[in-house]
Coordinates of C-alpha atoms and ligand atoms in Angstrom, one line a residue:
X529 CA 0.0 0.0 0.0
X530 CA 1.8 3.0 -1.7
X531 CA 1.6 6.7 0.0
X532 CA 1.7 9.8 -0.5
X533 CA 4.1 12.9 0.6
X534 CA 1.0 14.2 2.0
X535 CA -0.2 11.4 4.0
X536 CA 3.4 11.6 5.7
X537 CA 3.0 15.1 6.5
X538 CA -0.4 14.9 8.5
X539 CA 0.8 11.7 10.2
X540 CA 4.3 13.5 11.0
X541 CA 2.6 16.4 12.6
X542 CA -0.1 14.6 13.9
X543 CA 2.3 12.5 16.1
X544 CA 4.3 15.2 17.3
X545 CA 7.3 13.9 15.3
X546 CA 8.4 16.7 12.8
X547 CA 6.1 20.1 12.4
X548 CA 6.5 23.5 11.1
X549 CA 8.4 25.7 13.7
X550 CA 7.1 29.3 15.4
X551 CA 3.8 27.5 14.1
X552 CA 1.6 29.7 16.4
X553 CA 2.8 32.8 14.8
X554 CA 2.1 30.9 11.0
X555 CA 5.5 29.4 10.7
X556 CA 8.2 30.0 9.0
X557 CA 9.3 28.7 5.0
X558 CA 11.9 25.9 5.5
X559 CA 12.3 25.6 9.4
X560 CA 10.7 22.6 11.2
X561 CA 10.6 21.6 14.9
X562 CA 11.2 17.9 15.7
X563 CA 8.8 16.9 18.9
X564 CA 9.4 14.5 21.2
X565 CA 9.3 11.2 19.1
X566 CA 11.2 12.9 16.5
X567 CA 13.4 13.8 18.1
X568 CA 14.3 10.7 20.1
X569 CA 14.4 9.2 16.6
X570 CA 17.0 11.7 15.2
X571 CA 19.5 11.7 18.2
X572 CA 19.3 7.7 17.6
X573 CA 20.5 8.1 13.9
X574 CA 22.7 10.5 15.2
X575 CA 24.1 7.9 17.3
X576 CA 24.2 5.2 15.2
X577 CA 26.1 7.1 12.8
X578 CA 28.7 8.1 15.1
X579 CA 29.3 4.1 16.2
X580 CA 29.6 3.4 12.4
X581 CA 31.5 6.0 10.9
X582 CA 33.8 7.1 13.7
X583 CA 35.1 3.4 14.5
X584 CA 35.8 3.0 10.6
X585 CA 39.5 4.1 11.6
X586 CA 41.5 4.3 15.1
X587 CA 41.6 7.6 14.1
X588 CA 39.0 9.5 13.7
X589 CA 37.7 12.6 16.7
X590 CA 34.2 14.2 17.1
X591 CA 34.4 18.2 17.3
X592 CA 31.4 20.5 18.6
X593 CA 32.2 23.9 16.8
X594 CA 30.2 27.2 16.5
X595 CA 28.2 27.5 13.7
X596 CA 28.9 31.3 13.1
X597 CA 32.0 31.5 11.4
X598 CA 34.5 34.5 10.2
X599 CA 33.8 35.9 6.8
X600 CA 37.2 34.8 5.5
X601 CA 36.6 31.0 6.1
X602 CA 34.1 31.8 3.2
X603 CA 36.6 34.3 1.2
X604 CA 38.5 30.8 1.4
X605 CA 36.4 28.2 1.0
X606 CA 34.9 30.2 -2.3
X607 CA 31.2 30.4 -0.9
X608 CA 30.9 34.1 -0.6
X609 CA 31.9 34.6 -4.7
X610 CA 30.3 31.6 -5.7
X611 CA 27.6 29.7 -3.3
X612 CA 25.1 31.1 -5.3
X613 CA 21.5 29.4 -6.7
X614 CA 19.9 30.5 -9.6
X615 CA 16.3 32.6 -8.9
X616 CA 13.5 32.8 -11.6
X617 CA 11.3 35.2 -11.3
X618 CA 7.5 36.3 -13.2
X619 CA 7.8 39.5 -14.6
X620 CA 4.5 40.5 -13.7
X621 CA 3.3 38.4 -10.6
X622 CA 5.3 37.6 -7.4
X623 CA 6.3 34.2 -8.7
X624 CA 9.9 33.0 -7.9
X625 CA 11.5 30.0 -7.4
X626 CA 15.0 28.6 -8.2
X627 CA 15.5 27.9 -11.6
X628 CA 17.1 24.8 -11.9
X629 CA 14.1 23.0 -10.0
X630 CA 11.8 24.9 -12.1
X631 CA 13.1 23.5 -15.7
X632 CA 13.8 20.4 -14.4
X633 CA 10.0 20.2 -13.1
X634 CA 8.2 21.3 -16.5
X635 CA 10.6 19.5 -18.6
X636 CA 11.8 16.5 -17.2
X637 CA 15.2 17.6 -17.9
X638 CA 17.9 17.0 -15.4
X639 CA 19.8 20.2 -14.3
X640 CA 22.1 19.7 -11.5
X641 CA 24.8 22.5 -11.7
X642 CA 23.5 24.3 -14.4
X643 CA 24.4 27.8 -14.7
X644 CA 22.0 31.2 -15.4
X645 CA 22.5 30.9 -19.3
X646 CA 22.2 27.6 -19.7
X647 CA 18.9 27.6 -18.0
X648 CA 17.5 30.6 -19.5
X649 CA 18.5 28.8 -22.8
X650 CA 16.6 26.0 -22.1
X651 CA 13.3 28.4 -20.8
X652 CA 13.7 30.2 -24.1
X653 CA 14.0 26.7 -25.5
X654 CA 10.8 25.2 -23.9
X655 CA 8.8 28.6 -24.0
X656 CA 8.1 28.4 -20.4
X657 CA 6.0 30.7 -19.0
X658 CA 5.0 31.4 -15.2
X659 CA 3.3 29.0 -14.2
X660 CA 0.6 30.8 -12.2
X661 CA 0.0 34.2 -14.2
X662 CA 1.5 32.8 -17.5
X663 CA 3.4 36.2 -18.5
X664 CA 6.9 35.9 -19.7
X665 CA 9.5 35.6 -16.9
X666 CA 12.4 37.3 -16.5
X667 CA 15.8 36.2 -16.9
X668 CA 17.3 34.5 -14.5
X669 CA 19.4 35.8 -11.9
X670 CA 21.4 34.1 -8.7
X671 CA 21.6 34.9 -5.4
X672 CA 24.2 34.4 -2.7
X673 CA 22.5 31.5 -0.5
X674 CA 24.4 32.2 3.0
X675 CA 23.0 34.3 5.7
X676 CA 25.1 36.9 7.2
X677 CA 25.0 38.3 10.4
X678 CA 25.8 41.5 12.4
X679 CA 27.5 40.9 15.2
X680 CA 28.3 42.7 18.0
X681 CA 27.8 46.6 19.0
X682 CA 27.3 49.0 16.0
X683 CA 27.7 45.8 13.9
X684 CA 31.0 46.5 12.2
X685 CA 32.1 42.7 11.9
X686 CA 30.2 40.0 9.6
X687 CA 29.9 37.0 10.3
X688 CA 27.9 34.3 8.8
X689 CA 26.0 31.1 9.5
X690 CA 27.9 28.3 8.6
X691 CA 26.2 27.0 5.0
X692 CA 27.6 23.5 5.5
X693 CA 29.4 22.0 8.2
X694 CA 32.6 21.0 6.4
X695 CA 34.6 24.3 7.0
X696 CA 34.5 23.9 10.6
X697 CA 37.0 20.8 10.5
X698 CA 39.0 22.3 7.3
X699 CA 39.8 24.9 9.8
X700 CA 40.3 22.8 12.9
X701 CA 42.6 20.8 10.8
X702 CA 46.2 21.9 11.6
X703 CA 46.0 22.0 14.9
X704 CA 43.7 18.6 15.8
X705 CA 46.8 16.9 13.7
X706 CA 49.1 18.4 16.0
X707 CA 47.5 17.0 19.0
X708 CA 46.5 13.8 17.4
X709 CA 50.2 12.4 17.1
X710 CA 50.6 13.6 12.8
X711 CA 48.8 10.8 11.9
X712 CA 46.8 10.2 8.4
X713 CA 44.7 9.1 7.9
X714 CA 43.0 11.9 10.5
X715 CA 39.1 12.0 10.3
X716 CA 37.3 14.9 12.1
X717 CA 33.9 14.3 12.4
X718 CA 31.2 16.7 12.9
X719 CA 27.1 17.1 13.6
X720 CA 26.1 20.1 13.5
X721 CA 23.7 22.4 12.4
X722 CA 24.4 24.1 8.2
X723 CA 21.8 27.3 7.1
X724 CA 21.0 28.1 3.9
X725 CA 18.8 30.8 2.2
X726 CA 16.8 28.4 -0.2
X727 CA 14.6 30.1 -2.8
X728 CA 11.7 27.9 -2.0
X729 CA 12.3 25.6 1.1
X730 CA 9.8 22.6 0.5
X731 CA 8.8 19.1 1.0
X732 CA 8.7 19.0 4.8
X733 CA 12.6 18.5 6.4
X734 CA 13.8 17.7 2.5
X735 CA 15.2 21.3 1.7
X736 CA 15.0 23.5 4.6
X737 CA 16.7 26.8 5.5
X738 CA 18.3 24.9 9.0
X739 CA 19.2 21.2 8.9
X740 CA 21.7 19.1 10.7
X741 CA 24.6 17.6 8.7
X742 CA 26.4 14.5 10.1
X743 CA 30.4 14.6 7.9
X744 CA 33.3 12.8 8.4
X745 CA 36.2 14.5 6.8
X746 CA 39.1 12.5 6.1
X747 CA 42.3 14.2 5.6
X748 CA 45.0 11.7 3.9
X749 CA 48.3 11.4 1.9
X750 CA 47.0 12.5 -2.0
X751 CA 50.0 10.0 -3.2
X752 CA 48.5 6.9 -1.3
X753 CA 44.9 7.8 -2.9
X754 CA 45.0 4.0 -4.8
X755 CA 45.8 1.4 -1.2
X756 CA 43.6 1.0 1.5
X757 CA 44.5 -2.0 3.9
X758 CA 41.1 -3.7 3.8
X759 CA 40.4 -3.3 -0.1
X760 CA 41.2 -6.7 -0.7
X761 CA 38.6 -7.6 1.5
X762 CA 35.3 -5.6 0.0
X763 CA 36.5 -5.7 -3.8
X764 CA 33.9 -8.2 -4.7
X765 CA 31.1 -6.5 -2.9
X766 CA 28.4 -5.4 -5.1
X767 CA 27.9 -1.6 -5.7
X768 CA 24.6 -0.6 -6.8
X769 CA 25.9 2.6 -8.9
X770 CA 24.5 4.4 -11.8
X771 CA 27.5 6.0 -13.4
X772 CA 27.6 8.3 -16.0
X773 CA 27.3 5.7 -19.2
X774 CA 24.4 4.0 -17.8
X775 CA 22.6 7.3 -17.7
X776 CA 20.9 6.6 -21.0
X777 CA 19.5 3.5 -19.3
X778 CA 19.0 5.3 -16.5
X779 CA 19.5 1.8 -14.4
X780 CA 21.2 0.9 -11.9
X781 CA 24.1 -1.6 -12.6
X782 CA 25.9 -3.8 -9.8
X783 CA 29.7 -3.4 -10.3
X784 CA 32.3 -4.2 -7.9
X785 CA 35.0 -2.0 -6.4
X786 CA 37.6 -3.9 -8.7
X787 CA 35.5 -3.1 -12.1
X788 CA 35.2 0.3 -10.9
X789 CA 39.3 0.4 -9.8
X790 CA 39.4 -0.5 -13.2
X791 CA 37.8 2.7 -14.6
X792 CA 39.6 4.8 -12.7
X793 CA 38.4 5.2 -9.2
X794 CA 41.0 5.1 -6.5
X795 CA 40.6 2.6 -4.1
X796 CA 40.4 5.0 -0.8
X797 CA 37.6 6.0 -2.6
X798 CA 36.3 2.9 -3.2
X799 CA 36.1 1.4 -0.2
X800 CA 34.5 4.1 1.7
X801 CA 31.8 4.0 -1.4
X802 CA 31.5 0.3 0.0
X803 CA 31.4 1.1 3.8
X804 CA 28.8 4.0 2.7
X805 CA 26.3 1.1 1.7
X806 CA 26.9 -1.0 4.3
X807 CA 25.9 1.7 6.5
X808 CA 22.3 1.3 4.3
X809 CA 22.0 -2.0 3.8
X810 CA 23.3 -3.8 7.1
X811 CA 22.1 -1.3 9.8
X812 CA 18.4 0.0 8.6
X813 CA 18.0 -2.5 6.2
X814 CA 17.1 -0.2 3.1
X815 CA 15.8 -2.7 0.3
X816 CA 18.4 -2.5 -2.1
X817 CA 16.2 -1.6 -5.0
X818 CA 15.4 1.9 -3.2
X819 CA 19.2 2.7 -3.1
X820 CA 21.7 3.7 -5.4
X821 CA 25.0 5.2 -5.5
X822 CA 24.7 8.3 -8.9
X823 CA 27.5 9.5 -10.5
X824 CA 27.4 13.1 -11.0
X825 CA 29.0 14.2 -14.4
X826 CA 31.4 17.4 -14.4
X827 CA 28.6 19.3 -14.9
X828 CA 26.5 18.9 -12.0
X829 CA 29.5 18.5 -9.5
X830 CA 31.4 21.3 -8.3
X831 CA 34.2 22.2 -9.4
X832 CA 36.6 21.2 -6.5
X833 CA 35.2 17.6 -6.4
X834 CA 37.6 15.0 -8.8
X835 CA 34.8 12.3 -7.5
X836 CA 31.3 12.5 -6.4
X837 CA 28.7 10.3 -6.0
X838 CA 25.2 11.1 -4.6
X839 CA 23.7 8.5 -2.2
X840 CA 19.9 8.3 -3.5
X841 CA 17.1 6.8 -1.6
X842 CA 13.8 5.9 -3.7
X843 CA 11.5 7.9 -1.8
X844 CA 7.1 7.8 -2.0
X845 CA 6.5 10.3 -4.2
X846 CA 9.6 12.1 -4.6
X847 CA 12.2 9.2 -6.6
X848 CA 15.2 8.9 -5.7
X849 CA 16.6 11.5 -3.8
X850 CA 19.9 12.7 -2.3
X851 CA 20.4 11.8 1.3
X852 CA 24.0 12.4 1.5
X853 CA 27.4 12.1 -0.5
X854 CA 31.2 10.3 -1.0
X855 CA 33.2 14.0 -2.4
X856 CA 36.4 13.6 -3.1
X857 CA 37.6 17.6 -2.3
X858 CA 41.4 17.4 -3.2
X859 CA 43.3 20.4 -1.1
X860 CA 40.4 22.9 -2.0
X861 CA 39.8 23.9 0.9
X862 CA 43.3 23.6 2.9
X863 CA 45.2 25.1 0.0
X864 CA 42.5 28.1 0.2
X865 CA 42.7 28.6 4.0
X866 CA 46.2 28.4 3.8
X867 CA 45.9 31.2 0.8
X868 CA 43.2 33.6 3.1
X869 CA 44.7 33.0 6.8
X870 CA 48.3 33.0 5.4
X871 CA 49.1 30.1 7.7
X872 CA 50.8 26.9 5.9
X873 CA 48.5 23.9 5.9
X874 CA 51.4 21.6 4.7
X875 CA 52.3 18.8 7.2
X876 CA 55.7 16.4 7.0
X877 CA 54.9 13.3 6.9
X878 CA 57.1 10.9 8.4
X879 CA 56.3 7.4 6.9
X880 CA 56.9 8.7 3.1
X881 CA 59.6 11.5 3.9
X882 CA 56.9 13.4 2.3
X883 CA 55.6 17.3 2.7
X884 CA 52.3 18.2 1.5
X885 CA 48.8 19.5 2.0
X886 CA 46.6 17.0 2.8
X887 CA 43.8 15.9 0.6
X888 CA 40.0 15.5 1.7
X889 CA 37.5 12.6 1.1
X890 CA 34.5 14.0 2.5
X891 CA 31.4 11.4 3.6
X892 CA 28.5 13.4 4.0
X893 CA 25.1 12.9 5.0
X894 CA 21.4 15.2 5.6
X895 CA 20.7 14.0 8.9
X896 CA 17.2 15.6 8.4
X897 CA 17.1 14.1 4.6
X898 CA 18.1 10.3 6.1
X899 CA 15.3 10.6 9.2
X900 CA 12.8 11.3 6.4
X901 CA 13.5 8.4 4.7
X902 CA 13.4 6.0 7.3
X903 CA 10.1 7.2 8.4
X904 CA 9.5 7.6 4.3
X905 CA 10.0 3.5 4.1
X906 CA 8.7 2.3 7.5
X907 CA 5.4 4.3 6.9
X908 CA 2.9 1.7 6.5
X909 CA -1.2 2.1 6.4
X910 CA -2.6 -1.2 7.7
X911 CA -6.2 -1.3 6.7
X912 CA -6.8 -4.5 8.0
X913 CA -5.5 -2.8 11.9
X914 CA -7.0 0.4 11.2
X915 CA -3.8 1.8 11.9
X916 CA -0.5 3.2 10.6
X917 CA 2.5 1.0 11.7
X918 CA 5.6 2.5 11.8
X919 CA 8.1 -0.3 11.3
X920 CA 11.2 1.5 11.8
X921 CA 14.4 -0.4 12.6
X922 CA 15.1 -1.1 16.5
X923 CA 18.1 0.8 16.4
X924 CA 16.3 4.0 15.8
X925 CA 13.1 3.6 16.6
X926 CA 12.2 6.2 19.4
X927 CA 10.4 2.7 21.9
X928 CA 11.6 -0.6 21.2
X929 CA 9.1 -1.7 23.6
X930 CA 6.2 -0.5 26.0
X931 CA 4.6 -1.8 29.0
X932 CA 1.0 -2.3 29.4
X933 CA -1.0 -3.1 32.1
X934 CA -4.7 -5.0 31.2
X935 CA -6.6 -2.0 33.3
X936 CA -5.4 0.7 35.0
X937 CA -8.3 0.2 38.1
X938 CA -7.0 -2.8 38.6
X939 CA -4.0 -2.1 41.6
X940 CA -1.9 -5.5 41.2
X941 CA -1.7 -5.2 37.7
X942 CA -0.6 -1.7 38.2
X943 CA 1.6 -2.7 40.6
X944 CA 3.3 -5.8 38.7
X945 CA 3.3 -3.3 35.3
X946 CA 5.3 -0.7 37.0
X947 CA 7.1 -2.7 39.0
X948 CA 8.7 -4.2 35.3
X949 CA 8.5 -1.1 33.6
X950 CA 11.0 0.4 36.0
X951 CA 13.3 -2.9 35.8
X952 CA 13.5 -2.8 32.0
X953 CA 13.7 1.1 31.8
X954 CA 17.5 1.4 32.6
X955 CA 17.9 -1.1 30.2
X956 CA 15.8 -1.0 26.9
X957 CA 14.0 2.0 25.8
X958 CA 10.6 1.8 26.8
X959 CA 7.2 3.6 28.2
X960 CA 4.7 2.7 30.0
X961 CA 1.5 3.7 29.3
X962 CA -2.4 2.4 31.1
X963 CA -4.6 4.8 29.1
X964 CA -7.4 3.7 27.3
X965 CA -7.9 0.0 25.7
X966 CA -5.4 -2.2 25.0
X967 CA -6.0 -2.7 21.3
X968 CA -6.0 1.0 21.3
X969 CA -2.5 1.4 23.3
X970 CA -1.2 -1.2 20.6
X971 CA -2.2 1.2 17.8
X972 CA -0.4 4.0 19.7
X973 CA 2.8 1.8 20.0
X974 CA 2.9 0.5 16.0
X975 CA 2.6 4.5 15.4
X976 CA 5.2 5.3 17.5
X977 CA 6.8 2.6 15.9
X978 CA 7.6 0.3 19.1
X979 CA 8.7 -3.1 18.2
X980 CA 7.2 -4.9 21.0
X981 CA 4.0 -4.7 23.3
X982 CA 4.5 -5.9 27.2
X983 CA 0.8 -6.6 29.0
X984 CA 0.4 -7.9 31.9
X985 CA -2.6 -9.4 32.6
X986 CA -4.6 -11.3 35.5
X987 CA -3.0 -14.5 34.7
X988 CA 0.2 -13.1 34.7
X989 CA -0.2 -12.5 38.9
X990 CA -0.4 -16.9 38.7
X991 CA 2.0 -17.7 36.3
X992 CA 4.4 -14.7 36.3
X993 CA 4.3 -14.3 32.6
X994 CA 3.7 -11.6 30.5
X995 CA 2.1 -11.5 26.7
X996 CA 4.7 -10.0 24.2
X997 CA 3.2 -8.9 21.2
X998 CA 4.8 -8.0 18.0
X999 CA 4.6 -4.7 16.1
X1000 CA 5.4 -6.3 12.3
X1001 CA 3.3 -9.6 13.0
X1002 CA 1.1 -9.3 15.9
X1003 CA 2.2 -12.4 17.0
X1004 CA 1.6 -12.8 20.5
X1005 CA 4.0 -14.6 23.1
X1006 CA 4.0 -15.5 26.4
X1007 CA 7.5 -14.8 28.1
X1008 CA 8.5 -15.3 32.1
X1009 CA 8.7 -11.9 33.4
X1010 CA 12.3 -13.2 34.7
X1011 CA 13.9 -13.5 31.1
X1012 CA 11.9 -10.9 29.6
X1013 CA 15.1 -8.5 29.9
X1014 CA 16.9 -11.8 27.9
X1015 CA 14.4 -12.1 25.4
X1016 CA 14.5 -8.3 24.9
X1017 CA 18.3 -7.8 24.7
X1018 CA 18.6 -10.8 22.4
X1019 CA 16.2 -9.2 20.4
X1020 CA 17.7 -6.2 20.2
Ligands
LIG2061 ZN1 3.4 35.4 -13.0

């Protein structure tokens, strides 16, 4: 039973998981509060990607940093000449969007990184018009997409909102490898919030104007870009990438690290590609057909990137859509702080004899984008329970279990069902809720996605036993109350 983006909205909101922010006052475009489920549900991705990603090396470090950042981290980086989206706009109505989204809309057309001209060539092209007043639109224009701030008394120093969390490590960089022993590979891994001005924030927490970024930046020797120690041991693992010649079939095509080694791409590369669908596949069990890895061409990438692949989920509605990246940045960004703050970003590096400016391979992921998803794919509407269930992985999920007893008036059931809610509590994340009936409490749980219902009911004051009940199945079990922390764990 398919659904649609707006199905996932009401249920999102109505749920308390993800909702438009300073509602009361109408909201705001592009901003969105996470309640309390949501947000118990993004902290666990959050978490889960830090156990992945950070114990991928013995070397790799979390850092907290601010996200207002000195104007010259962006002279550097290149965002303030060129982090720019293009705007269309109706010459007679109050139309605007960005341009690229609008000519890929209305004619099907990919145009990732496509620039002012090319776009108004293809409007002239198609003779599109505006789409609500149907007068002629005028050419389009781009505008800056950071947010700058005045800071300070009488405002004489701008700042700006960080517009992706990358350039906090690039400029952490020299000294974290000074304290972490002048080791490379060094990865510096951050989650944090980005900003960006989008010209028309949409789709819920898919393109907002604040979203949270989880990166791990990995800084490494540029002339060891083709070994990795453990290459040998994923080569055969199957890719599912859509690279730039299988565009015209638009279809995804399984090749493995050593066909793709083979046309070109370095193995450091590789293998992170690999350990990037792992991360999909093995921990929230995406189904493989929603996932692929897309080549962007030289067009669409930026200009810094000598690789990049977009990791796509096939969302309800939507298609495939980009929940994160594998960028290969080169010394962009060192070699331009190094230019701006006139401080050397070389290191010696002992094992080769070598001196250079580190290179970057950049794994980054929407942390916003990926929570979508999951709730995207685990959003099911089960007629036959009259109910949404909400069969998100356990590892995520906000409950993996609650704890229900038969009636609340009855005082030993009470008794008993508190009594093992606040046993199990320290260990498995639970709630315990006695309102209303029980098959409606177990509609309540599969919405809040909790893996497993706990009652306790008259027979369990006899035989000390307590019905577990499945969110995916519905099976019921009857467990001992003494190995229900067992069965739970093993479950888990
Ligand atoms: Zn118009």
């Amino acid at each position: 039973m398919t659904h649609t983006f707006k199905d996932l909205a009401i249920f999102l909101k109505k749920k308390g998981f993800i909702y438009p922010s300073s509602e009361i006052y109408g909201g705001l475009a592009g901003l969105y509060d996470y309640g309390h489920l949501g947000t118990l549900l993004k902290h666990n991705f959050e978490n889960v990607w830090r156990d992945y990603f950070l114990n991928l090396n013995d070397n790799s470090f979390e850092l907290e940093t601010a996200q207002i950042m000195h104007h010259n981290v962006f002279r550097a980086s290149g965002h303030l000449a060129n982090f720019a989206d293009p705007v269309v706009k109706c010459s007679a109505c109050e139309f605007t969007e960005r341009a690229d989204h609008f000519v890929e809309k209305t004619t099907k057309q990919r145009t990732e990184g496509f620039n002012p001209e090319q776009l108004n060539h293809l409007i002239e092209k198609h003779k599109l018009a505006c789409p609500q007043c149907k007068k002629t639109l005028a050419p389009v224009t781009s505008m800056n997409m950071m947010f700058p701030l005045n800071m300070g008394v009488g405002s004489t120093t701008t700042a700006y909102l960080r517009p992706e969390t990358a350039q906090s490590p690039y400029v952490n960089f020299k000294l974290q490898y000074e304290l972490q022993r002048k080791k490379l590979p060094l990865g510096l891994a951050l989650i944090g919030k980005a900003f960006r001005n989008e010209i028309s924030p949409r789709n819920l927490t898919l393109r907002q104007r604040e979203f949270t970024q989880a990166e791990l930046q990995l800084f490494f020797n540029p002339h060891l870009v083709d070994e990795h120690p453990e290459f040998e041991k994923v080569k055969k693992y199957k890719l599912r990438v859509l690279l730039e010649e299988d565009r015209k079939k638009n279809a995804v095509v399984e090749r493995t690290p050593d066909e793709l080694h083979k046309k070109g791409l370095p193995k450091f590369y590789l293998y992170h590609l690999v350990k990037i669908q792992q991360f999909y596949f093995d921990v929230f069990n995406i189904p493989p057909e929603r996932f692929r890895l897309y080549q962007l061409d030289d067009s669409e990438k930026a200009f810094y990137n000598k690789y990049h692949f977009d990791l796509e989920i096939d969302l309800h509605e939507h298609g495939f859509t980009e929940v994160g990246g594998l960028h290969y940045r080169t010394d962009h960004d060192l070699g331009g702080h190094e230019k701006v703050s006139k401080q050397s970003m070389e290191i010696f590096d002992e094992e080769s004899g070598k001196r250079f400016i580190p290179h970057v391979l950049e794994l980054s992921f929407g942390v916003d984008r990926n929570v979508y998803s999951l709730l995207d794919l685990n959003y099911h509407d089960d007629k036959e329970r009259g109910n949404i269930v909400l069969s998100l992985p356990q590892n995520v999920t906000p409950f993996v279990c609650g704890v229900f007893p038969l009636l609340k008036n009855k005082e030993e059931l009470v008794a008993l069902a508190t009594n093992i809610f606040a046993t199990l509590r320290p260990h498995v994340k639970c709630f315990y809720d006695e309102a209303a009936s029980i098959g409606r409490r177990y509609a309540r749980a599969d919405e809040m996605g909790t893996k497993y219902g706990i009652t306790i009911d008259f027979d369990s004051l006899n035989d000390q036993c307590v019905t577990i009940r499945d969110r995916d199945s519905t099976k019921q079990e009857r467990v001992p109350i003494i190995k229900l922390r067992e069965f739970l764990q093993k479950e888990i």
